[in-house]
Coordinates of N, CA and C and ligand atoms in Angstrom, one line a residue:
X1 N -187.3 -168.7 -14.1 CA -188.1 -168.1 -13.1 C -187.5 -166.7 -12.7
X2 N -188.5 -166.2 -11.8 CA -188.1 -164.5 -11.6 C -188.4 -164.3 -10.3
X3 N -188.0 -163.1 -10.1 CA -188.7 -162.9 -8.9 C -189.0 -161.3 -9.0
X4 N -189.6 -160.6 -8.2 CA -190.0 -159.0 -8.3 C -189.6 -158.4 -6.7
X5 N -188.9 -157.2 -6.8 CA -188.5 -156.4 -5.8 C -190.4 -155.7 -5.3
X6 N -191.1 -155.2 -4.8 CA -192.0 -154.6 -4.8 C -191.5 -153.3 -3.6
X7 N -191.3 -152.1 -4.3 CA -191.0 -151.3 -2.9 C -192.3 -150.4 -2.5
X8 N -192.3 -150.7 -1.4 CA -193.3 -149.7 -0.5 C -192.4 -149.2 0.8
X9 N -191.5 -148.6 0.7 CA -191.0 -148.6 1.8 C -190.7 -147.0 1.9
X10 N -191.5 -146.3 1.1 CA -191.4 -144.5 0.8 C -192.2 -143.9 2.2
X11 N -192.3 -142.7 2.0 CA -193.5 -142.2 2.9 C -194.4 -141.2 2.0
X12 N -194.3 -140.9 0.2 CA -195.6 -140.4 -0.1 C -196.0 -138.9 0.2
X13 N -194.8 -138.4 0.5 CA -194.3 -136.8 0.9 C -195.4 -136.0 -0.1
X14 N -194.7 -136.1 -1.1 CA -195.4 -135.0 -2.3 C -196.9 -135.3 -2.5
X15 N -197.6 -136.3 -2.6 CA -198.7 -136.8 -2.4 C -199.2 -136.2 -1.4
X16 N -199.3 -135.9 0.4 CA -199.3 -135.5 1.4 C -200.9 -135.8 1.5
X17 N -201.0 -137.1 1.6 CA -202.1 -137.4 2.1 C -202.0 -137.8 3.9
X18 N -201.2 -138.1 4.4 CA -200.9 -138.1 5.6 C -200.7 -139.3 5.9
X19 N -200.5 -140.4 5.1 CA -200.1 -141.6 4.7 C -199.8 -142.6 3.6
X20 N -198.9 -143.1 3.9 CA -197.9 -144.2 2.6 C -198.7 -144.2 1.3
X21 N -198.7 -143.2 0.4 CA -199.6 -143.7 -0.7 C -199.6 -144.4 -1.3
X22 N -198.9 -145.3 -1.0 CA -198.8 -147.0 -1.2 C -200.4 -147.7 -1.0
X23 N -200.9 -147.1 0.3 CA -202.0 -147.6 1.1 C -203.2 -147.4 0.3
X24 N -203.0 -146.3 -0.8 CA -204.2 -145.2 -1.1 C -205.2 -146.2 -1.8
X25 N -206.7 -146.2 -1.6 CA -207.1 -147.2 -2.4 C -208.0 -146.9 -3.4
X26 N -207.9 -147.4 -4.5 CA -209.1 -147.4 -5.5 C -209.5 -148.6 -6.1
X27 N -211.1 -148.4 -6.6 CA -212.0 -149.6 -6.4 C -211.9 -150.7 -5.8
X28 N -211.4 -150.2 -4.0 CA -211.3 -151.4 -3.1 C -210.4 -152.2 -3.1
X29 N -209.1 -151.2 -3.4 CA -208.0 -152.0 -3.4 C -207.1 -151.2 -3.5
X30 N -205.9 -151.6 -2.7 CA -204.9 -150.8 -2.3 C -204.0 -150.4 -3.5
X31 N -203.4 -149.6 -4.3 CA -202.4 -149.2 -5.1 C -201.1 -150.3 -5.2
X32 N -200.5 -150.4 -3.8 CA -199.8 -151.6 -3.6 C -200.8 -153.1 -4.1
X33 N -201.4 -153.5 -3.8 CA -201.9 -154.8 -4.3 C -202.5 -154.8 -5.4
X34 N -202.2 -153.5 -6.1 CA -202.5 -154.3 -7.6 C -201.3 -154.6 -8.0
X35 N -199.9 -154.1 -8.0 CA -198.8 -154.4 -8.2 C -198.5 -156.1 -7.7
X36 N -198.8 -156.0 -6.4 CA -198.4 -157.9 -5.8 C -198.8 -158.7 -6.3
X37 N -200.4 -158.4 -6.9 CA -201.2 -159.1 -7.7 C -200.9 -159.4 -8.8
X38 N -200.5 -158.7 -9.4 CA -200.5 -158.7 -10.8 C -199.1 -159.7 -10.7
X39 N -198.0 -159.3 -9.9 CA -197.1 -160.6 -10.3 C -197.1 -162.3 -9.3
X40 N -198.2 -162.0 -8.4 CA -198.5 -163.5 -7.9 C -199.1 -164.1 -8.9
X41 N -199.8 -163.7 -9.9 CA -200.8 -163.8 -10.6 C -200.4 -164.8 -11.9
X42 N -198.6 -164.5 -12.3 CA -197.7 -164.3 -13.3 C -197.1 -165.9 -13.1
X43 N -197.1 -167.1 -13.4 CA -196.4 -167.9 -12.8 C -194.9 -168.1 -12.9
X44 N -194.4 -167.1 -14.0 CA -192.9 -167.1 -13.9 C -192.5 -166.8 -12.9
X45 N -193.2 -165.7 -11.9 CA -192.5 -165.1 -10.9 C -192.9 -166.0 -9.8
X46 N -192.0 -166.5 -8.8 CA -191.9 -167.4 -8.5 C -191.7 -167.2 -7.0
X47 N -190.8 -165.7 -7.1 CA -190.6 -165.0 -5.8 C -191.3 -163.8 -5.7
X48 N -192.3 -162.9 -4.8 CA -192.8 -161.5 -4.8 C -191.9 -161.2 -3.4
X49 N -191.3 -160.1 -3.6 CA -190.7 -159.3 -2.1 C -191.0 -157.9 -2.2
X50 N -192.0 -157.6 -1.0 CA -192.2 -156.5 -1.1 C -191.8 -155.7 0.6
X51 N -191.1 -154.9 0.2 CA -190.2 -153.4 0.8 C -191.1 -152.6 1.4
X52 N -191.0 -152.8 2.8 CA -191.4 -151.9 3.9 C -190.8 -151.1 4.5
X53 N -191.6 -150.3 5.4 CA -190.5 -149.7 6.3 C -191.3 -150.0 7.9
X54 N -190.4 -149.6 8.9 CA -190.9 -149.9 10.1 C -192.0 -149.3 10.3
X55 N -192.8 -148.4 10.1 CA -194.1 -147.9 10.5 C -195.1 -149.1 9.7
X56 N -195.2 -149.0 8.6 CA -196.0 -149.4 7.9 C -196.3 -151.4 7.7
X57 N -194.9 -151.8 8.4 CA -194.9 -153.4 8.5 C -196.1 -153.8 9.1
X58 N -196.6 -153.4 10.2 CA -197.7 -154.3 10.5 C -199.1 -154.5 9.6
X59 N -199.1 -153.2 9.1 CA -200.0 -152.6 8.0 C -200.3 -153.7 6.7
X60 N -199.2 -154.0 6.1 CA -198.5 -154.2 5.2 C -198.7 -155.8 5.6
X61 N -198.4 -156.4 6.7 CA -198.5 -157.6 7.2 C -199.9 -158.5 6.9
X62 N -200.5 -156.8 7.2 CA -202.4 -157.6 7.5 C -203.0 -157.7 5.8
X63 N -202.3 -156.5 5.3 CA -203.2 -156.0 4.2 C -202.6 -157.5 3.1
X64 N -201.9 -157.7 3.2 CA -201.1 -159.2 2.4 C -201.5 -160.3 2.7
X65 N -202.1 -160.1 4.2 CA -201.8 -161.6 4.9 C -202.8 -162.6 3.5
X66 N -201.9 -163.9 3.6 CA -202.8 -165.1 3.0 C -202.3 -165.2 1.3
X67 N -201.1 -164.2 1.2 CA -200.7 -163.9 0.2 C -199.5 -164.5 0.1
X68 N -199.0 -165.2 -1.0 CA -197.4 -165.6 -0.9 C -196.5 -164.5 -0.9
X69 N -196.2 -164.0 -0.1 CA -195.2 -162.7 -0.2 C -194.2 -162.7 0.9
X70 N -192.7 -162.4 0.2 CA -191.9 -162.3 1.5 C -191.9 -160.7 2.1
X71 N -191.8 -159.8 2.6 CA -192.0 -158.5 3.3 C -190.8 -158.6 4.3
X72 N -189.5 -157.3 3.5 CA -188.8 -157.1 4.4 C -188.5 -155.8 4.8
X73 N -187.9 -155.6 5.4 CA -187.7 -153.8 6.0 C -186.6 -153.1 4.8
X74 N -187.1 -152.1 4.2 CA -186.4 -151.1 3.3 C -185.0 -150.5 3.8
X75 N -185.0 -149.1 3.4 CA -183.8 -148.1 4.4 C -184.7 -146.9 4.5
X76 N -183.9 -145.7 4.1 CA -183.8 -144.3 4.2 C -183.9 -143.7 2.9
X77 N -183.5 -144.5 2.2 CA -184.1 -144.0 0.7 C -184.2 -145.1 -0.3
X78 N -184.7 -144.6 -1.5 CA -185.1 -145.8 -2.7 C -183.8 -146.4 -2.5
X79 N -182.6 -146.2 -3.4 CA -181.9 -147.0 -3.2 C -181.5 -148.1 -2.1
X80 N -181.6 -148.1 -0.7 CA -181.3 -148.5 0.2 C -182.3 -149.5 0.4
X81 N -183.6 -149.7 0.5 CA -184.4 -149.9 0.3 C -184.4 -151.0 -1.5
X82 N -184.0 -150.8 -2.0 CA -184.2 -151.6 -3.1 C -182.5 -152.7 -3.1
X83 N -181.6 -151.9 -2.1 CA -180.5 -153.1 -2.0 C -181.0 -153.9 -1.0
X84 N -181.6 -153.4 0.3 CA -182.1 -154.3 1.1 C -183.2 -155.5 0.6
X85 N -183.9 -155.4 -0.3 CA -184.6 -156.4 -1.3 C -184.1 -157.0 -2.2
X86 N -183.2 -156.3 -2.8 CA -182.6 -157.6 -3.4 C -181.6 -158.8 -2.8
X87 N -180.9 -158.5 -1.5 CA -180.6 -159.1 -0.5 C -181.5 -160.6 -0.5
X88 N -182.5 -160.5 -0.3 CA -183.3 -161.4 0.1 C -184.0 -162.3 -1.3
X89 N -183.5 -162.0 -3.0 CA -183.6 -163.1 -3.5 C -183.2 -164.0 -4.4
X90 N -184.1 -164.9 -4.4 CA -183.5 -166.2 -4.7 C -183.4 -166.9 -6.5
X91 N -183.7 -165.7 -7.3 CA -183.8 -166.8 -8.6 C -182.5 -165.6 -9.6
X92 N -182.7 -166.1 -10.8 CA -181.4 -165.7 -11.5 C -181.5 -164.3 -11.9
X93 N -182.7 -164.1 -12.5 CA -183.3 -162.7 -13.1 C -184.4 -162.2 -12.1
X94 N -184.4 -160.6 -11.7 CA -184.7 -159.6 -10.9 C -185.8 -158.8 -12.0
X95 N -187.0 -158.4 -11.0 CA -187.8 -157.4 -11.9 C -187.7 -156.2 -10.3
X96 N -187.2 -155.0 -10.3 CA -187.7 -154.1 -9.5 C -188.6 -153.2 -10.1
X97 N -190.0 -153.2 -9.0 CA -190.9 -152.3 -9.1 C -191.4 -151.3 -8.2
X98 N -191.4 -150.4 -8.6 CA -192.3 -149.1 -7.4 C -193.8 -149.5 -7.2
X99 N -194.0 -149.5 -6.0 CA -195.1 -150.3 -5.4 C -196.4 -149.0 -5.6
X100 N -195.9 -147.6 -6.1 CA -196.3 -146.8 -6.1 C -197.3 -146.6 -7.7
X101 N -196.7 -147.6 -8.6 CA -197.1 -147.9 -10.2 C -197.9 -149.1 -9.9
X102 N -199.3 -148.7 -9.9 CA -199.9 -150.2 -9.8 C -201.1 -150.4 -11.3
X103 N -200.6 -149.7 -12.5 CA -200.8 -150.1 -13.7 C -200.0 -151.1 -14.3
X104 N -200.3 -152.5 -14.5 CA -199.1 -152.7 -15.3 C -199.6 -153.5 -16.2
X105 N -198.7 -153.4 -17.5 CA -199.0 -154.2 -18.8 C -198.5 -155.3 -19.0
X106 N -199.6 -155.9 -19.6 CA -198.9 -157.4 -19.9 C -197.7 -157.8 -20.7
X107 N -197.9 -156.8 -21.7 CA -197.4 -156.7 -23.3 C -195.8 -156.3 -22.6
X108 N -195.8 -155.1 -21.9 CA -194.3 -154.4 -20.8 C -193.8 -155.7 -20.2
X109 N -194.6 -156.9 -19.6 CA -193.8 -157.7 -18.7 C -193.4 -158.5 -19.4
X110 N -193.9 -159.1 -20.6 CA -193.5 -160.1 -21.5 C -191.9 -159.2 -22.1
X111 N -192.8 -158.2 -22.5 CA -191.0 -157.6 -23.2 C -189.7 -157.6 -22.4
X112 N -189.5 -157.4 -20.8 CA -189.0 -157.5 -20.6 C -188.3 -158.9 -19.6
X113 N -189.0 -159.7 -19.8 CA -189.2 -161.2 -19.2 C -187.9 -162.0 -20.8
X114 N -188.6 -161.5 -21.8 CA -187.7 -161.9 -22.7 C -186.3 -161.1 -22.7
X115 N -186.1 -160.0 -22.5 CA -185.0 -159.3 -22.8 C -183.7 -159.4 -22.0
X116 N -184.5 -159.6 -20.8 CA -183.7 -159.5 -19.4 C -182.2 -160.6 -19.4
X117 N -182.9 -161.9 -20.6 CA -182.2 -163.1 -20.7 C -180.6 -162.7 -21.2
X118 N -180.8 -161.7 -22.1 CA -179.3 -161.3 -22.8 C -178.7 -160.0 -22.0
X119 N -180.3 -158.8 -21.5 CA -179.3 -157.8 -21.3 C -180.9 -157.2 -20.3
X120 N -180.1 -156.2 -19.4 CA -180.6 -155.6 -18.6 C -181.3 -154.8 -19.5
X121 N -182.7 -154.2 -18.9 CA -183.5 -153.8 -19.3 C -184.9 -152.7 -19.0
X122 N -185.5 -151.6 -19.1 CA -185.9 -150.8 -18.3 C -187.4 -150.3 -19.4
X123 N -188.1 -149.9 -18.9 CA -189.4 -149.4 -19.2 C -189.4 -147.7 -19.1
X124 N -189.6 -147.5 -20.4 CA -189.2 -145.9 -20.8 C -190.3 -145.2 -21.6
X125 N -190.8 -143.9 -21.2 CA -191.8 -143.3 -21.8 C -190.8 -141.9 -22.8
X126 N -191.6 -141.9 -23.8 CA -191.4 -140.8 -24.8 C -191.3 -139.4 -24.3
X127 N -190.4 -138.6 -24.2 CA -191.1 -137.0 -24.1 C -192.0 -136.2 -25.1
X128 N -193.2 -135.6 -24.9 CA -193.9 -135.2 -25.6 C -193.8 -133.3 -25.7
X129 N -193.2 -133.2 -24.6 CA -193.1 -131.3 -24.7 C -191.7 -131.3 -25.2
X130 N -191.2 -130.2 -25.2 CA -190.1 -129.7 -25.7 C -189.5 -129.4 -24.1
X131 N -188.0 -129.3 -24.8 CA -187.3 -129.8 -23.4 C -186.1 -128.5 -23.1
X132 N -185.8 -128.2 -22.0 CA -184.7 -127.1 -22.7 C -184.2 -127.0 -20.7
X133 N -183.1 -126.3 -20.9 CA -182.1 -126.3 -19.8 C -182.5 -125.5 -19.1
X134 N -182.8 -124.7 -17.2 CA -182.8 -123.6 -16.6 C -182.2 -123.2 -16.1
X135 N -182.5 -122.1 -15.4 CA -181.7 -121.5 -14.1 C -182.3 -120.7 -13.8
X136 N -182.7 -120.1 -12.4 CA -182.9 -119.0 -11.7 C -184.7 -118.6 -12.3
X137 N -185.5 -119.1 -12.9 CA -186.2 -118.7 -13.7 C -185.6 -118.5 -15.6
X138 N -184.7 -118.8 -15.4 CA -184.4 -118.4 -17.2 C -184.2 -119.7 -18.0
X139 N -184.6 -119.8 -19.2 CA -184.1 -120.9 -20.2 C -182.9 -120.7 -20.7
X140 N -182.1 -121.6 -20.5 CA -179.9 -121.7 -20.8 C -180.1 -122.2 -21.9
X141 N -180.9 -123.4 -22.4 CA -180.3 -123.8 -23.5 C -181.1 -125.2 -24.0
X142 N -181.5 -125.1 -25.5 CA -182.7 -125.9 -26.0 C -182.4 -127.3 -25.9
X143 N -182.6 -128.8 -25.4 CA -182.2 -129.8 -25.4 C -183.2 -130.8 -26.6
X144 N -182.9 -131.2 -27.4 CA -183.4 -132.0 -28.3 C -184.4 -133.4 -27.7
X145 N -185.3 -133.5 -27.6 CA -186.3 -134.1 -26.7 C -186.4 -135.7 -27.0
X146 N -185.5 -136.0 -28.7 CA -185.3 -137.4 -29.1 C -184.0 -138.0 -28.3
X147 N -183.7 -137.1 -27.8 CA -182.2 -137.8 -27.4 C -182.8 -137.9 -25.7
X148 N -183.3 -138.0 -25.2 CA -183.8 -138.3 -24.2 C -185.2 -139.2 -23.9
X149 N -185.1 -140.0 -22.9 CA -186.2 -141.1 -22.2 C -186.7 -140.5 -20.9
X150 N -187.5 -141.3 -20.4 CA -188.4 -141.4 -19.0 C -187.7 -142.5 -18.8
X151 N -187.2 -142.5 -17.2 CA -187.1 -144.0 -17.1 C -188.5 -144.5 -16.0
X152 N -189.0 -145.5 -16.3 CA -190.1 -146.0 -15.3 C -189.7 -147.2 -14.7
X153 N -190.6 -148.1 -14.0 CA -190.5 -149.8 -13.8 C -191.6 -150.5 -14.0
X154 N -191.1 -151.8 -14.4 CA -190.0 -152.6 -14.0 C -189.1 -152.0 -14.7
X155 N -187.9 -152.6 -14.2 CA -186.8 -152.3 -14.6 C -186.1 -154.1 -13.9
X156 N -185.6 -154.5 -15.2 CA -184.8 -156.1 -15.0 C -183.7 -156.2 -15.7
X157 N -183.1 -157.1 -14.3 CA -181.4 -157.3 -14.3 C -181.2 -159.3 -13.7
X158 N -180.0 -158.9 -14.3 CA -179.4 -160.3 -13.5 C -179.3 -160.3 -12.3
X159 N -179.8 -160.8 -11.2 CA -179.6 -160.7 -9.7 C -178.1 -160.3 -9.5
X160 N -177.2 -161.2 -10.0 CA -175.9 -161.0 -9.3 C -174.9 -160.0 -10.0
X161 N -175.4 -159.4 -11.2 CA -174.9 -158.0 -11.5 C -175.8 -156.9 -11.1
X162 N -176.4 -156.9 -11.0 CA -177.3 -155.6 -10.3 C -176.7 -155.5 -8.7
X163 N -176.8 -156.8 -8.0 CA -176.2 -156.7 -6.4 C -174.7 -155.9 -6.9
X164 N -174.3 -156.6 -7.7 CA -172.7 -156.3 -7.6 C -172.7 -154.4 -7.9
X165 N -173.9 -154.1 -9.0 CA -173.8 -152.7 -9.2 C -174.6 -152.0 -7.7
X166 N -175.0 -152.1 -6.8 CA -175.1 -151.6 -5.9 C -174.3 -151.6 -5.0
X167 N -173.6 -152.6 -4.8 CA -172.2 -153.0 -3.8 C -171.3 -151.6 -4.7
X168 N -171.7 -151.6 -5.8 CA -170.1 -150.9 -6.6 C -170.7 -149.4 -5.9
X169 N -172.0 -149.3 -6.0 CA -172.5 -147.6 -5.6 C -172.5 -147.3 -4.1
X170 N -172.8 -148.2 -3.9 CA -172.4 -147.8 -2.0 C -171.1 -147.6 -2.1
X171 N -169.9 -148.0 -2.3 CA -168.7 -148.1 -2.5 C -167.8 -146.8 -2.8
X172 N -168.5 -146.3 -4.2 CA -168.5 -145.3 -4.4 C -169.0 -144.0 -3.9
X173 N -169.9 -144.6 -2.9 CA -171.1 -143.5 -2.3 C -172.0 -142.5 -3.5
X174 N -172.2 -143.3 -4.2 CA -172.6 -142.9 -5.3 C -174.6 -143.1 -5.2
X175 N -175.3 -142.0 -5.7 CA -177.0 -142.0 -5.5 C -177.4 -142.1 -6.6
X176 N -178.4 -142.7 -6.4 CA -179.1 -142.6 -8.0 C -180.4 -142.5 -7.6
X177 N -181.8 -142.2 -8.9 CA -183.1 -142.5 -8.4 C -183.7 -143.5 -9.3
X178 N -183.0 -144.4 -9.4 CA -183.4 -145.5 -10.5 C -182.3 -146.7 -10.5
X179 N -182.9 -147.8 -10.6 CA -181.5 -148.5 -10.9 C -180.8 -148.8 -12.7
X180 N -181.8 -148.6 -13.3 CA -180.7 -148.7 -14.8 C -179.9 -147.7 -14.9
X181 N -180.1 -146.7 -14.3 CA -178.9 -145.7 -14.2 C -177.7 -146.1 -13.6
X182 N -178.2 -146.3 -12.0 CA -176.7 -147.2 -11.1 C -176.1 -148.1 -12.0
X183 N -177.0 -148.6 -12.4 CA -176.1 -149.8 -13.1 C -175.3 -149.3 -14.7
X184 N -175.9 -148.8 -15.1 CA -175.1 -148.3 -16.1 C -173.6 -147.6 -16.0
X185 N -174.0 -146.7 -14.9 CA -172.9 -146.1 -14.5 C -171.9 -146.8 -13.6
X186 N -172.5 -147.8 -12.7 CA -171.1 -148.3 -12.0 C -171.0 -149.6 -12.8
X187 N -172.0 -150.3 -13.9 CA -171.2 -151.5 -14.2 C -170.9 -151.6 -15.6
X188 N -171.2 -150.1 -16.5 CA -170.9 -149.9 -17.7 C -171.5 -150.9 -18.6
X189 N -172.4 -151.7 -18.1 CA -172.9 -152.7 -18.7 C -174.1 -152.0 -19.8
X190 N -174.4 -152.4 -20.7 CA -175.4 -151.8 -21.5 C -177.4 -152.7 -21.0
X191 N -177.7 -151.3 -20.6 CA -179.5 -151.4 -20.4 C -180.4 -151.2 -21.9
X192 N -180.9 -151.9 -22.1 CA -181.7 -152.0 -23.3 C -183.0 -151.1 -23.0
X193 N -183.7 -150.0 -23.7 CA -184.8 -149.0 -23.1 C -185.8 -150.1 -24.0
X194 N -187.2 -150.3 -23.7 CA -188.6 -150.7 -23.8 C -189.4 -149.8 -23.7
X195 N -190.0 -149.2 -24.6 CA -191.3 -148.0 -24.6 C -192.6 -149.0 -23.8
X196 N -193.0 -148.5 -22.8 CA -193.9 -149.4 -22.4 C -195.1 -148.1 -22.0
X197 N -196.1 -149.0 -21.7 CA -197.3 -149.0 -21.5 C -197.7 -147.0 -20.8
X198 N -198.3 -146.2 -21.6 CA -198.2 -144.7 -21.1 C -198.7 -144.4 -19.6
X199 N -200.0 -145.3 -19.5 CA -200.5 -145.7 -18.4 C -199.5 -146.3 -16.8
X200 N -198.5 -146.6 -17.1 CA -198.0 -147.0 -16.5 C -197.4 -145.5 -15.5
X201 N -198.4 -145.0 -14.6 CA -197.3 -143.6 -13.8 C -197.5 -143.9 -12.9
X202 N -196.6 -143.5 -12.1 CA -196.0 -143.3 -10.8 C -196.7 -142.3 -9.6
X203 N -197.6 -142.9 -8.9 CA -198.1 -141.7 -8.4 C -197.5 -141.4 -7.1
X204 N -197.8 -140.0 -7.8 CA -197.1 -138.8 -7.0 C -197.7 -137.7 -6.8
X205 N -199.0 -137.0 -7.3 CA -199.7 -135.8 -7.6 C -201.1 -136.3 -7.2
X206 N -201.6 -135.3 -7.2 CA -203.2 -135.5 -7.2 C -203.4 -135.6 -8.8
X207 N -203.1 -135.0 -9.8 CA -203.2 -135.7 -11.0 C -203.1 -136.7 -11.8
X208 N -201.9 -137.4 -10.9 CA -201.9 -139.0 -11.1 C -202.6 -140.1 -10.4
X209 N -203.4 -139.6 -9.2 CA -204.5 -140.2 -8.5 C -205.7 -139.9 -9.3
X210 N -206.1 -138.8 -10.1 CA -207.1 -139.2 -10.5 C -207.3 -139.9 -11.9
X211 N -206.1 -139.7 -12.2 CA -205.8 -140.8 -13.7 C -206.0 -142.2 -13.5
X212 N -205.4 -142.4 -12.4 CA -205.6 -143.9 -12.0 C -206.9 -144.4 -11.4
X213 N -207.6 -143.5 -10.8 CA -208.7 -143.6 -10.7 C -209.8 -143.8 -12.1
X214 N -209.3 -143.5 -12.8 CA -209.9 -143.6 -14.1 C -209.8 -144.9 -14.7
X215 N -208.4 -145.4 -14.9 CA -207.7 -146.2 -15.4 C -207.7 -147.6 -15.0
X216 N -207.4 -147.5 -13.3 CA -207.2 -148.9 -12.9 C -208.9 -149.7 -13.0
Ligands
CTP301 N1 -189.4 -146.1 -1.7 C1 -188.9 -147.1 -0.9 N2 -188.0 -146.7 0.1 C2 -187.7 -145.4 0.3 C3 -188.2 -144.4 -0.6 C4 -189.1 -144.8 -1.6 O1 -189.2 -148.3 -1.0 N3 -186.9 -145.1 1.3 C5 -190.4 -146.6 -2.7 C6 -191.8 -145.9 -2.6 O2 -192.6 -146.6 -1.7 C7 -192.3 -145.9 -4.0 C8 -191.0 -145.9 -4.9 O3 -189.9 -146.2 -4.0 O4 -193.1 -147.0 -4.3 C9 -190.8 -144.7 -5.7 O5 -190.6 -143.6 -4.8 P1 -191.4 -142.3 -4.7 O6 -192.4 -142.2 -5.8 O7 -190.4 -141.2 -4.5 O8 -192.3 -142.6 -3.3 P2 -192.1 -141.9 -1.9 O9 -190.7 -141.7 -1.6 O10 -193.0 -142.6 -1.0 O11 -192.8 -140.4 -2.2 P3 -192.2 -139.0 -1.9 O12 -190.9 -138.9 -2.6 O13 -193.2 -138.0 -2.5 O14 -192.0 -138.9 -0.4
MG302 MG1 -189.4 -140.4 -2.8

């Protein structure tokens, strides 16, 4: 069994719609609840917790109600917010997700539902431009674009090494904006990358609102 982190506990800045774009809805349905959905829906996952923050809990309360979901309060930033969720569960293997990605693939959850069992694991998109170093306005220096990923979510770990790699990063006061990174770096343990689903973005732009609008 599993369980899934769900975080909605952002505020949706760059987006500047004037609220949690978590909330945002298309075809009658919130961004966030296609994500809940899609893993209530899943019977491995056994646990759904999804990551609020104080403004938006009551919100969040109504928009779920009638739903198996536990809803706890986030922090101050992703990370904080994704240790506070994992705090709260209960099975062996962890899926964290951005409540902000509410495309998800079947084909991506099966891949990583299997993989998770041997090794931590992350959902990664290809670079398609060419990639190269800046500064000030100038190009420093060309970076080869195979030797680099996207990292996206899910992203799945062992509950009790992933806690332990966050305990290790607070520790260190160490930030990240992802967890296969934290964890790579503070528990040296090896993350396995999965090309998953292209569709799968993160919204953040008015051009990833209307893709999804397309899409979902
Ligand atoms: N998130 C969170 N707690 C935070 C910050 C972010 O749970 N303190 C969540 C967001 O709700 C989102 C996901 O982490 O689902 C990815 O973050 P991002 O896309 O950066 O969302 P926001 O922080 O809300 O957006 P912005 O950075 O534009 O303000
Ligand atoms: Mg953010």
């Amino acid at each position: 069994m599993y369980s899934v982190v769900i975080l909605a506990a952002g505020k949706g800045t760059r987006l500047n719609l004037g609220y949690n774009k978590v909330f945002y809805e298309i075809k009658h349905k919130t961004v966030l609840e296609y994500s809940v959905d899609y893993f209530l829906k899943d019977p491995a996952f056994s646990e759904v917790i999804v990551v609020t923050n104080e403004k938006d809990k009551m919100h969040v309360k109504d928009l779920l109600a009638g739903r198996n979901v536990k809803i706890t309060l986030g922090g101050i930033t992703r990370q904080e917010s994704v240790y506070l969720g994992l705090k709260k569960v209960n099975n062996k293997y962890v899926m964290i997700h951005d409540g902000a990605r509410p495309f998800i693939d079947k084909q991506d959850i099966e891949n990583l539902k299997k993989t998770v069992k041997e090794k931590a694991c992350v959902l990664v998109k290809k670079i398609k431009d060419s990639l190269a170093k800046h500064s000030f306005n100038q190009l420093k220096s060309y970076l080869n674009r195979d030797d680099f990923v996207l990292l996206q979510t899910p992203q799945a770990f062992n509950t009790e090494k992933i806690i332990k790699a966050y305990e290790l990063a607070m520790a260190n006061e160490n930030s990240y904006s992802d967890d296969a990174s934290l964890y790579i770096q503070e528990l040296k343990e090896d993350v396995i990358i999965i090309e998953g689903n292209e569709l799968n973005i993160k919204l953040t732009t008015l051009l990833d609102l209307k893709i999804l609008e397309e899409v979902l």
